[in-house]
Coordinates of N, CA and C and ligand atoms in Angstrom, one line a residue:
M1 N 8.0 14.0 13.8 CA 7.6 14.3 12.5 C 8.2 15.6 12.0
G2 N 9.0 15.6 11.0 CA 9.8 16.8 10.7 C 9.3 17.6 9.5
K3 N 8.0 17.4 9.1 CA 7.6 18.0 7.8 C 6.2 18.6 8.0
E4 N 6.0 19.7 7.2 CA 4.7 20.3 7.3 C 3.6 19.5 6.6
F5 N 2.4 19.4 7.3 CA 1.3 18.6 6.7 C 0.0 19.4 6.9
L6 N -0.9 19.1 6.0 CA -2.3 19.6 6.2 C -3.1 18.5 6.8
E7 N -3.9 18.8 7.7 CA -4.9 17.9 8.2 C -6.1 18.0 7.3
V8 N -6.2 17.0 6.4 CA -7.4 17.0 5.5 C -8.6 17.0 6.4
R9 N -8.6 16.2 7.4 CA -9.7 16.2 8.4 C -9.1 16.0 9.7
P10 N -9.5 16.8 10.7 CA -8.8 16.7 12.0 C -8.9 15.3 12.6
G11 N -7.7 14.8 13.0 CA -7.7 13.5 13.6 C -7.6 12.4 12.6
G12 N -7.6 12.7 11.3 CA -7.6 11.7 10.3 C -6.5 11.9 9.2
A13 N -6.9 12.0 8.0 CA -6.0 12.0 6.9 C -5.1 13.2 6.9
R14 N -3.8 13.0 6.6 CA -2.8 14.1 6.6 C -2.2 14.1 5.2
L15 N -2.1 15.3 4.6 CA -1.5 15.5 3.3 C -0.2 16.3 3.5
F16 N 0.9 15.7 2.9 CA 2.2 16.4 2.9 C 2.4 16.9 1.4
P17 N 2.0 18.1 1.0 CA 2.1 18.5 -0.4 C 3.6 18.6 -0.7
G18 N 4.0 18.1 -1.9 CA 5.4 18.3 -2.3 C 6.4 17.8 -1.4
F19 N 6.1 16.7 -0.7 CA 7.1 16.1 0.3 C 8.4 15.8 -0.4
F20 N 8.3 15.2 -1.7 CA 9.5 14.8 -2.4 C 9.8 15.9 -3.5
D21 N 11.0 16.4 -3.5 CA 11.3 17.4 -4.6 C 11.6 16.7 -5.9
Q22 N 11.9 17.4 -7.0 CA 12.0 16.9 -8.3 C 13.1 15.7 -8.3
K23 N 14.3 16.0 -7.7 CA 15.4 15.1 -7.8 C 15.0 13.8 -7.0
Q24 N 14.3 14.0 -5.9 CA 13.9 12.8 -5.1 C 12.8 12.0 -5.8
Q25 N 12.0 12.7 -6.6 CA 10.9 12.0 -7.4 C 11.6 11.2 -8.5
E26 N 12.6 11.8 -9.1 CA 13.3 11.1 -10.2 C 14.0 9.8 -9.6
D27 N 14.6 10.0 -8.4 CA 15.3 8.8 -7.8 C 14.3 7.7 -7.5
L28 N 13.2 8.1 -6.9 CA 12.1 7.1 -6.6 C 11.6 6.4 -7.9
R29 N 11.4 7.2 -8.9 CA 10.9 6.7 -10.2 C 11.9 5.6 -10.7
D30 N 13.2 5.9 -10.6 CA 14.2 5.0 -11.1 C 14.3 3.7 -10.2
I31 N 14.1 3.9 -8.9 CA 14.0 2.7 -8.0 C 12.8 1.8 -8.4
I32 N 11.7 2.5 -8.7 CA 10.5 1.7 -9.0 C 10.7 1.0 -10.4
R33 N 11.3 1.7 -11.3 CA 11.5 1.1 -12.6 C 12.3 -0.2 -12.5
N34 N 13.4 -0.1 -11.7 CA 14.2 -1.3 -11.5 C 13.4 -2.4 -10.8
A35 N 12.6 -2.1 -9.8 CA 11.7 -3.1 -9.2 C 10.7 -3.7 -10.1
V36 N 10.2 -2.9 -11.0 CA 9.2 -3.4 -12.0 C 9.9 -4.3 -13.0
N37 N 11.1 -4.1 -13.3 CA 11.9 -5.0 -14.2 C 11.9 -6.4 -13.5
Q38 N 12.1 -6.4 -12.2 CA 12.2 -7.7 -11.5 C 10.8 -8.3 -11.2
A39 N 9.8 -7.4 -10.9 CA 8.5 -7.9 -10.6 C 7.5 -7.1 -11.5
P40 N 7.3 -7.6 -12.7 CA 6.5 -6.8 -13.7 C 5.1 -6.5 -13.2
L41 N 4.6 -5.3 -13.8 CA 3.2 -4.9 -13.5 C 2.3 -6.0 -14.1
F42 N 1.2 -6.3 -13.4 CA 0.2 -7.3 -13.9 C -1.1 -6.6 -13.8
T43 N -2.1 -7.2 -14.4 CA -3.5 -6.6 -14.4 C -4.3 -7.4 -13.4
P44 N -4.7 -6.7 -12.3 CA -5.5 -7.3 -11.3 C -6.9 -7.6 -11.8
R45 N -7.6 -8.6 -11.3 CA -9.0 -8.9 -11.8 C -9.9 -8.8 -10.6
M46 N -11.1 -8.5 -10.9 CA -12.2 -8.4 -9.8 C -12.5 -9.8 -9.3
P47 N -12.7 -9.9 -7.9 CA -13.1 -11.2 -7.4 C -14.4 -11.6 -8.1
R48 N -14.6 -12.9 -8.2 CA -15.7 -13.6 -8.8 C -15.8 -13.4 -10.3
T49 N -16.0 -12.1 -10.8 CA -16.3 -11.9 -12.2 C -15.0 -12.0 -13.1
G50 N -13.8 -11.7 -12.5 CA -12.6 -11.8 -13.2 C -12.4 -10.6 -14.1
K51 N -13.3 -9.6 -14.0 CA -13.2 -8.4 -14.8 C -11.9 -7.7 -14.5
P52 N -11.1 -7.2 -15.5 CA -9.9 -6.6 -15.3 C -10.1 -5.2 -14.7
L53 N -9.2 -4.8 -13.7 CA -9.2 -3.4 -13.2 C -8.5 -2.5 -14.2
S54 N -8.7 -1.2 -14.2 CA -8.0 -0.4 -15.1 C -6.6 0.0 -14.7
V55 N -6.2 -0.2 -13.5 CA -4.8 0.0 -13.0 C -4.0 -1.3 -13.3
K56 N -2.7 -1.1 -13.4 CA -1.8 -2.3 -13.4 C -1.1 -2.2 -12.1
M57 N -0.6 -3.3 -11.5 CA 0.0 -3.3 -10.2 C 1.1 -4.3 -10.1
T58 N 2.0 -4.0 -9.1 CA 2.9 -4.9 -8.6 C 3.2 -4.5 -7.1
N59 N 4.1 -5.2 -6.4 CA 4.3 -5.0 -5.0 C 5.8 -5.0 -4.7
L60 N 6.1 -4.4 -3.5 CA 7.4 -4.5 -2.9 C 7.2 -5.0 -1.5
G61 N 8.1 -5.7 -0.9 CA 8.0 -6.0 0.5 C 7.8 -7.5 0.7
A62 N 7.6 -7.9 2.0 CA 7.5 -9.4 2.3 C 6.3 -10.0 1.7
I63 N 5.2 -9.2 1.7 CA 3.9 -9.7 1.2 C 3.3 -8.6 0.3
G64 N 2.6 -9.0 -0.7 CA 2.0 -8.1 -1.7 C 0.5 -8.3 -1.9
W65 N -0.2 -7.3 -2.2 CA -1.7 -7.4 -2.3 C -2.0 -7.8 -3.8
V66 N -2.8 -8.8 -3.9 CA -3.2 -9.2 -5.2 C -4.8 -9.4 -5.2
S67 N -5.3 -9.4 -6.4 CA -6.8 -9.5 -6.6 C -7.0 -10.3 -7.9
D68 N -7.8 -11.4 -7.7 CA -8.2 -12.2 -8.9 C -9.6 -12.8 -8.6
E69 N -10.0 -13.8 -9.4 CA -11.3 -14.4 -9.3 C -11.5 -15.0 -7.9
T70 N -10.5 -15.4 -7.2 CA -10.7 -16.0 -5.9 C -10.7 -15.0 -4.8
G71 N -10.5 -13.7 -5.0 CA -10.6 -12.7 -4.0 C -9.4 -11.8 -3.9
Y72 N -9.5 -11.0 -2.8 CA -8.4 -10.1 -2.4 C -7.5 -10.8 -1.4
R73 N -6.2 -10.6 -1.5 CA -5.4 -11.2 -0.4 C -4.0 -10.7 -0.5
Y74 N -3.2 -10.9 0.6 CA -1.8 -10.6 0.6 C -1.1 -11.9 0.3
Q75 N 0.0 -12.0 -0.5 CA 0.7 -13.2 -0.7 C 2.2 -12.9 -0.8
P76 N 3.1 -13.8 -0.5 CA 4.6 -13.5 -0.5 C 5.2 -13.6 -1.9
T77 N 4.4 -14.0 -2.9 CA 5.0 -14.1 -4.3 C 4.2 -13.4 -5.3
H78 N 4.9 -13.1 -6.4 CA 4.2 -12.5 -7.6 C 3.3 -13.5 -8.3
P79 N 2.1 -13.1 -8.7 CA 1.2 -14.1 -9.2 C 1.6 -14.7 -10.6
V80 N 2.5 -14.0 -11.3 CA 2.9 -14.5 -12.6 C 4.3 -15.1 -12.6
T81 N 5.2 -14.4 -12.0 CA 6.6 -15.0 -12.0 C 6.8 -16.0 -10.9
K82 N 5.9 -15.9 -9.9 CA 6.0 -16.8 -8.7 C 7.2 -16.5 -7.8
E83 N 7.9 -15.4 -8.1 CA 9.1 -15.0 -7.3 C 8.7 -14.1 -6.1
C84 N 9.6 -14.0 -5.1 CA 9.3 -13.1 -4.0 C 9.3 -11.6 -4.6
W85 N 8.6 -10.8 -3.8 CA 8.6 -9.3 -4.2 C 9.9 -8.7 -3.9
P86 N 10.3 -7.7 -4.6 CA 11.6 -6.9 -4.3 C 11.4 -6.2 -2.9
D87 N 12.5 -5.9 -2.3 CA 12.4 -5.2 -0.9 C 11.8 -3.8 -1.1
I88 N 11.2 -3.4 0.0 CA 10.8 -1.9 0.1 C 12.1 -1.1 0.2
P89 N 12.4 -0.1 -0.7 CA 13.7 0.6 -0.6 C 13.7 1.5 0.7
D90 N 15.0 1.7 1.2 CA 15.2 2.5 2.4 C 14.5 3.8 2.4
R91 N 14.5 4.5 1.2 CA 13.9 5.8 1.2 C 12.4 5.8 1.5
L92 N 11.8 4.7 1.1 CA 10.3 4.6 1.5 C 10.2 4.3 2.9
L93 N 11.0 3.4 3.4 CA 11.0 3.1 4.9 C 11.2 4.3 5.7
N94 N 12.2 5.2 5.2 CA 12.5 6.4 6.0 C 11.3 7.4 5.9
L95 N 10.6 7.4 4.7 CA 9.4 8.2 4.6 C 8.4 7.8 5.7
W96 N 8.2 6.5 5.8 CA 7.2 5.9 6.7 C 7.5 6.5 8.1
D97 N 8.8 6.4 8.5 CA 9.2 6.8 9.9 C 8.9 8.3 10.0
T98 N 9.1 9.1 9.0 CA 9.0 10.5 9.1 C 7.5 11.0 9.2
V99 N 6.6 10.3 8.5 CA 5.2 10.8 8.5 C 4.2 10.0 9.4
T100 N 4.7 8.9 10.0 CA 3.8 8.2 10.9 C 4.1 8.6 12.4
D101 N 3.2 8.3 13.3 CA 3.4 8.7 14.7 C 4.3 7.6 15.3
V102 N 5.0 8.0 16.4 CA 5.8 7.1 17.2 C 5.0 5.9 17.6
G103 N 5.6 4.8 17.5 CA 4.9 3.5 17.9 C 4.3 2.8 16.7
A104 N 4.2 3.4 15.5 CA 3.7 2.7 14.4 C 4.7 1.5 14.1
R105 N 4.2 0.4 13.6 CA 5.1 -0.7 13.2 C 5.7 -0.4 11.9
K106 N 6.6 -1.2 11.4 CA 7.3 -1.0 10.1 C 6.4 -1.6 9.0
P107 N 6.3 -1.0 7.8 CA 5.5 -1.6 6.8 C 6.1 -2.9 6.2
D108 N 5.3 -3.8 5.9 CA 5.8 -5.0 5.2 C 5.2 -5.2 3.8
A109 N 4.5 -4.2 3.4 CA 3.9 -4.3 2.0 C 3.9 -2.9 1.4
C110 N 4.2 -2.9 0.1 CA 4.1 -1.6 -0.6 C 3.5 -1.9 -2.0
L111 N 2.3 -1.5 -2.2 CA 1.6 -1.7 -3.4 C 2.0 -0.7 -4.4
V112 N 2.3 -1.1 -5.6 CA 2.7 -0.1 -6.7 C 1.5 -0.2 -7.7
N113 N 0.8 1.0 -7.8 CA -0.3 1.0 -8.8 C 0.2 1.9 -10.0
Y114 N 0.0 1.5 -11.2 CA 0.2 2.3 -12.4 C -1.1 2.7 -13.1
Y115 N -1.3 4.0 -13.2 CA -2.6 4.5 -13.8 C -2.2 5.1 -15.2
A116 N -2.6 4.5 -16.3 CA -2.5 5.1 -17.6 C -3.6 6.3 -17.6
S117 N -3.6 7.1 -18.6 CA -4.4 8.3 -18.6 C -5.9 8.1 -18.3
T118 N -6.4 7.0 -18.7 CA -7.9 6.8 -18.5 C -8.2 5.9 -17.3
A119 N -7.2 5.4 -16.5 CA -7.4 4.5 -15.4 C -8.1 5.3 -14.2
K120 N -8.8 4.5 -13.5 CA -9.5 5.1 -12.2 C -9.4 4.0 -11.2
M121 N -9.7 4.4 -9.9 CA -9.9 3.3 -8.9 C -11.2 3.6 -8.2
G122 N -12.1 2.6 -8.1 CA -13.4 2.8 -7.5 C -13.2 3.0 -6.0
L123 N -14.3 3.5 -5.4 CA -14.3 3.7 -3.9 C -14.1 2.4 -3.2
H124 N -13.2 2.3 -2.3 CA -12.9 1.1 -1.5 C -12.3 1.4 -0.2
R125 N -12.2 0.5 0.7 CA -11.5 0.7 2.0 C -10.3 -0.3 2.0
D126 N -9.2 0.1 2.6 CA -8.0 -0.8 2.8 C -8.3 -1.5 4.0
E127 N -8.8 -2.8 3.9 CA -9.2 -3.5 5.1 C -8.7 -5.0 5.0
D128 N -7.8 -5.3 4.2 CA -7.3 -6.7 4.2 C -6.1 -6.9 5.1
E129 N -5.7 -5.8 5.8 CA -4.5 -5.9 6.7 C -5.0 -6.5 8.1
K130 N -4.1 -7.1 8.8 CA -4.5 -7.8 10.0 C -4.7 -6.8 11.1
D131 N -3.9 -5.7 11.2 CA -4.0 -4.7 12.3 C -4.5 -3.4 11.6
L132 N -5.8 -3.1 11.7 CA -6.3 -1.9 11.0 C -6.1 -0.6 11.8
T133 N -5.3 -0.7 12.9 CA -5.0 0.5 13.6 C -3.7 1.2 13.0
Q134 N -2.9 0.4 12.2 CA -1.7 0.9 11.6 C -2.0 1.8 10.4
P135 N -1.2 2.9 10.2 CA -1.5 3.8 9.2 C -1.2 3.2 7.8
V136 N -1.7 4.0 6.8 CA -1.4 3.7 5.4 C -0.7 5.0 4.8
V137 N 0.4 4.8 4.2 CA 1.1 5.9 3.6 C 1.3 5.8 2.1
S138 N 0.8 6.8 1.4 CA 0.9 6.7 -0.1 C 1.6 7.9 -0.7
V139 N 2.3 7.6 -1.8 CA 3.1 8.5 -2.5 C 2.6 8.6 -3.9
S140 N 2.5 9.9 -4.5 CA 2.0 10.1 -5.8 C 3.2 10.5 -6.7
L141 N 3.4 9.9 -7.9 CA 4.4 10.2 -8.8 C 3.8 10.3 -10.2
G142 N 4.2 11.4 -11.0 CA 3.7 11.5 -12.3 C 2.5 12.4 -12.4
D143 N 1.6 12.1 -13.3 CA 0.4 13.0 -13.6 C -0.5 13.1 -12.4
E144 N -1.1 14.3 -12.3 CA -2.0 14.6 -11.2 C -3.2 13.7 -11.2
A145 N -3.8 13.5 -10.1 CA -5.0 12.7 -9.9 C -6.0 13.4 -9.0
L146 N -7.3 13.1 -9.3 CA -8.3 13.5 -8.4 C -8.7 12.4 -7.4
F147 N -8.4 12.7 -6.1 CA -8.6 11.7 -5.1 C -9.9 12.0 -4.4
R148 N -10.6 10.9 -4.1 CA -11.9 11.1 -3.4 C -11.8 10.4 -2.1
L149 N -12.2 11.2 -1.0 CA -12.1 10.6 0.3 C -13.5 10.7 1.0
G150 N -14.0 9.6 1.4 CA -15.3 9.5 2.0 C -15.2 9.2 3.5
G151 N -16.2 8.5 4.0 CA -16.1 8.2 5.4 C -16.1 6.6 5.6
P152 N -16.4 6.1 6.8 CA -16.4 4.7 7.0 C -17.5 3.9 6.3
A153 N -18.5 4.6 5.8 CA -19.6 3.9 5.1 C -19.5 4.3 3.6
R154 N -19.8 3.4 2.7 CA -19.7 3.7 1.3 C -20.6 4.9 0.9
S155 N -21.7 5.0 1.6 CA -22.7 6.0 1.3 C -22.3 7.4 1.9
D156 N -21.3 7.5 2.7 CA -20.9 8.8 3.3 C -20.5 9.8 2.2
K157 N -20.7 11.0 2.5 CA -20.4 12.1 1.6 C -18.8 12.0 1.4
T158 N -18.4 12.4 0.1 CA -17.0 12.4 -0.1 C -16.5 13.8 -0.4
Q159 N -15.2 14.0 -0.2 CA -14.6 15.3 -0.6 C -13.5 14.9 -1.6
S160 N -13.2 15.8 -2.6 CA -12.2 15.5 -3.6 C -11.1 16.5 -3.5
F161 N -9.9 16.1 -3.7 CA -8.7 17.0 -3.9 C -7.7 16.3 -4.8
K162 N -6.9 17.2 -5.3 CA -5.8 16.7 -6.2 C -4.6 16.2 -5.5
L163 N -4.1 15.1 -6.0 CA -2.8 14.6 -5.6 C -1.8 14.8 -6.7
R164 N -0.7 15.5 -6.4 CA 0.3 15.8 -7.4 C 1.6 15.0 -7.1
S165 N 2.5 15.0 -8.2 CA 3.7 14.3 -8.1 C 4.5 14.8 -6.9
G166 N 5.0 13.9 -6.0 CA 5.7 14.2 -4.9 C 4.9 14.4 -3.6
D167 N 3.6 14.4 -3.7 CA 2.7 14.5 -2.5 C 2.7 13.1 -1.8
V168 N 2.5 13.3 -0.5 CA 2.4 12.1 0.4 C 1.1 12.2 1.1
L169 N 0.3 11.2 1.2 CA -1.0 11.2 1.9 C -0.9 10.0 2.9
V170 N -1.3 10.4 4.2 CA -1.3 9.4 5.2 C -2.8 9.2 5.6
L171 N -3.3 8.0 5.6 CA -4.6 7.6 6.1 C -4.4 7.0 7.5
N172 N -4.8 7.7 8.5 CA -4.7 7.2 9.8 C -5.8 7.7 10.7
G173 N -5.8 7.4 12.0 CA -6.8 7.8 12.9 C -8.2 7.5 12.4
T174 N -9.0 8.5 12.4 CA -10.5 8.3 12.1 C -10.7 8.1 10.6
D175 N -9.6 8.3 9.8 CA -9.7 8.0 8.4 C -9.0 6.8 7.9
R176 N -8.5 6.0 8.8 CA -7.8 4.8 8.4 C -8.7 3.8 7.6
L177 N -10.0 3.8 8.0 CA -10.9 2.9 7.2 C -11.9 3.7 6.4
A178 N -11.5 4.9 6.0 CA -12.4 5.7 5.1 C -12.4 5.2 3.7
F179 N -13.5 5.2 3.1 CA -13.6 4.9 1.7 C -12.8 5.9 0.9
H180 N -12.2 5.5 -0.2 CA -11.4 6.4 -1.0 C -11.2 5.8 -2.4
G181 N -10.9 6.6 -3.4 CA -10.6 6.2 -4.7 C -10.0 7.3 -5.6
I182 N -9.8 6.9 -6.8 CA -9.2 7.9 -7.8 C -10.3 8.1 -8.9
S183 N -10.8 9.3 -9.0 CA -11.8 9.6 -9.9 C -11.3 9.8 -11.3
R184 N -10.1 10.4 -11.4 CA -9.5 10.6 -12.8 C -8.1 11.0 -12.7
I185 N -7.4 10.8 -13.8 CA -6.0 11.3 -14.0 C -6.0 12.5 -14.9
Y186 N -5.2 13.4 -14.7 CA -5.0 14.6 -15.6 C -3.8 14.4 -16.5
P187 N -4.0 13.9 -17.7 CA -2.9 13.5 -18.6 C -2.1 14.8 -18.9
G188 N -0.8 14.6 -19.0 CA 0.1 15.7 -19.5 C 0.4 16.7 -18.4
T189 N 0.1 16.4 -17.1 CA 0.4 17.4 -16.1 C 1.8 17.2 -15.4
S190 N 2.5 16.1 -15.9 CA 3.9 15.9 -15.3 C 4.7 15.3 -16.4
T191 N 6.0 15.5 -16.3 CA 6.9 14.9 -17.3 C 7.8 13.8 -16.6
L192 N 7.5 13.5 -15.4 CA 8.3 12.6 -14.6 C 8.4 11.2 -15.3
L193 N 7.2 10.7 -15.8 CA 7.2 9.4 -16.4 C 7.2 9.5 -17.9
K194 N 8.2 8.8 -18.5 CA 8.4 9.0 -20.0 C 7.1 8.8 -20.8
H195 N 6.3 7.8 -20.4 CA 5.1 7.6 -21.2 C 3.8 8.2 -20.5
G196 N 4.0 9.1 -19.6 CA 2.9 9.7 -18.9 C 2.2 8.7 -17.9
G197 N 1.1 9.2 -17.4 CA 0.4 8.4 -16.4 C 0.9 8.7 -15.0
R198 N 0.5 7.8 -14.0 CA 0.7 8.1 -12.6 C 1.1 6.8 -11.9
I199 N 2.0 6.9 -11.0 CA 2.4 5.8 -10.1 C 1.9 6.2 -8.7
N200 N 1.3 5.3 -8.0 CA 1.0 5.4 -6.6 C 1.6 4.3 -5.9
L201 N 2.3 4.7 -4.8 CA 3.0 3.7 -3.9 C 2.2 3.7 -2.6
T202 N 1.7 2.6 -2.2 CA 1.0 2.6 -0.9 C 1.6 1.6 0.1
M203 N 2.2 2.1 1.1 CA 2.8 1.2 2.2 C 1.8 0.9 3.3
R204 N 1.8 -0.3 3.7 CA 0.9 -0.7 4.8 C 1.6 -1.8 5.7
V205 N 1.1 -1.9 6.9 CA 1.5 -3.0 7.7 C 0.4 -4.1 7.5
A206 N 0.7 -5.1 6.8 CA -0.3 -6.0 6.3 C -0.4 -7.3 7.2
D207 N 0.7 -7.8 7.7 CA 0.7 -9.1 8.4 C 0.7 -8.9 9.9
Ligands
SIN1 C1 -5.2 2.9 -3.5 O1 -6.1 3.3 -2.7 O2 -4.8 1.7 -3.5 C2 -4.5 3.9 -4.4 C3 -4.8 5.3 -4.1 C4 -4.1 6.2 -5.0 O3 -3.8 5.8 -6.2 O4 -3.8 7.4 -4.7
MN2 MN1 -6.7 2.0 -1.1

């Protein structure tokens, strides 16, 4: 691991503030823009109720995470276009190798979340993956966000910290199954995305 990180909690989440510099963030933004042209953002819906979530999403990789009336799942194709997801770009695969421990498998899924200025994400755990010992690596691009990190139970106390454009957060060890969410976006805090808002890229070993 060749980069400085903060242990948000010993043995658990690691934050790499400013992992990507401005030019690298612009390159990533352009890569994601191309991928979104191929696999457009769609609005996920809550299981059972079908209520729309406030984020829009798409995926990269062999399988992608989707949510609709029938539940949460990973699937190999886009729910609207029915096409395969675009590949995970090399620079994200390289990021994975840099920030995860030796022995981690390669990611096969990268969720792309887009938050407009009023979007949020409720507290949840990433638990739809087959091997829950593998880390989760996420990248923030665009406007700042307030991230909330709790414990393994929904009722556990949470701590909040900001995620800024270029930051990388790794959920592993004792925090791999921690509840987490996005409480709010701070509009106008970044010029990276032409129309504002925030992109979050979350890589996982899903299958
Ligand atoms: C997620 O948990 O899927 C996204 C977290 C984030 O947007 O930082
Ligand atoms: Mn999550």
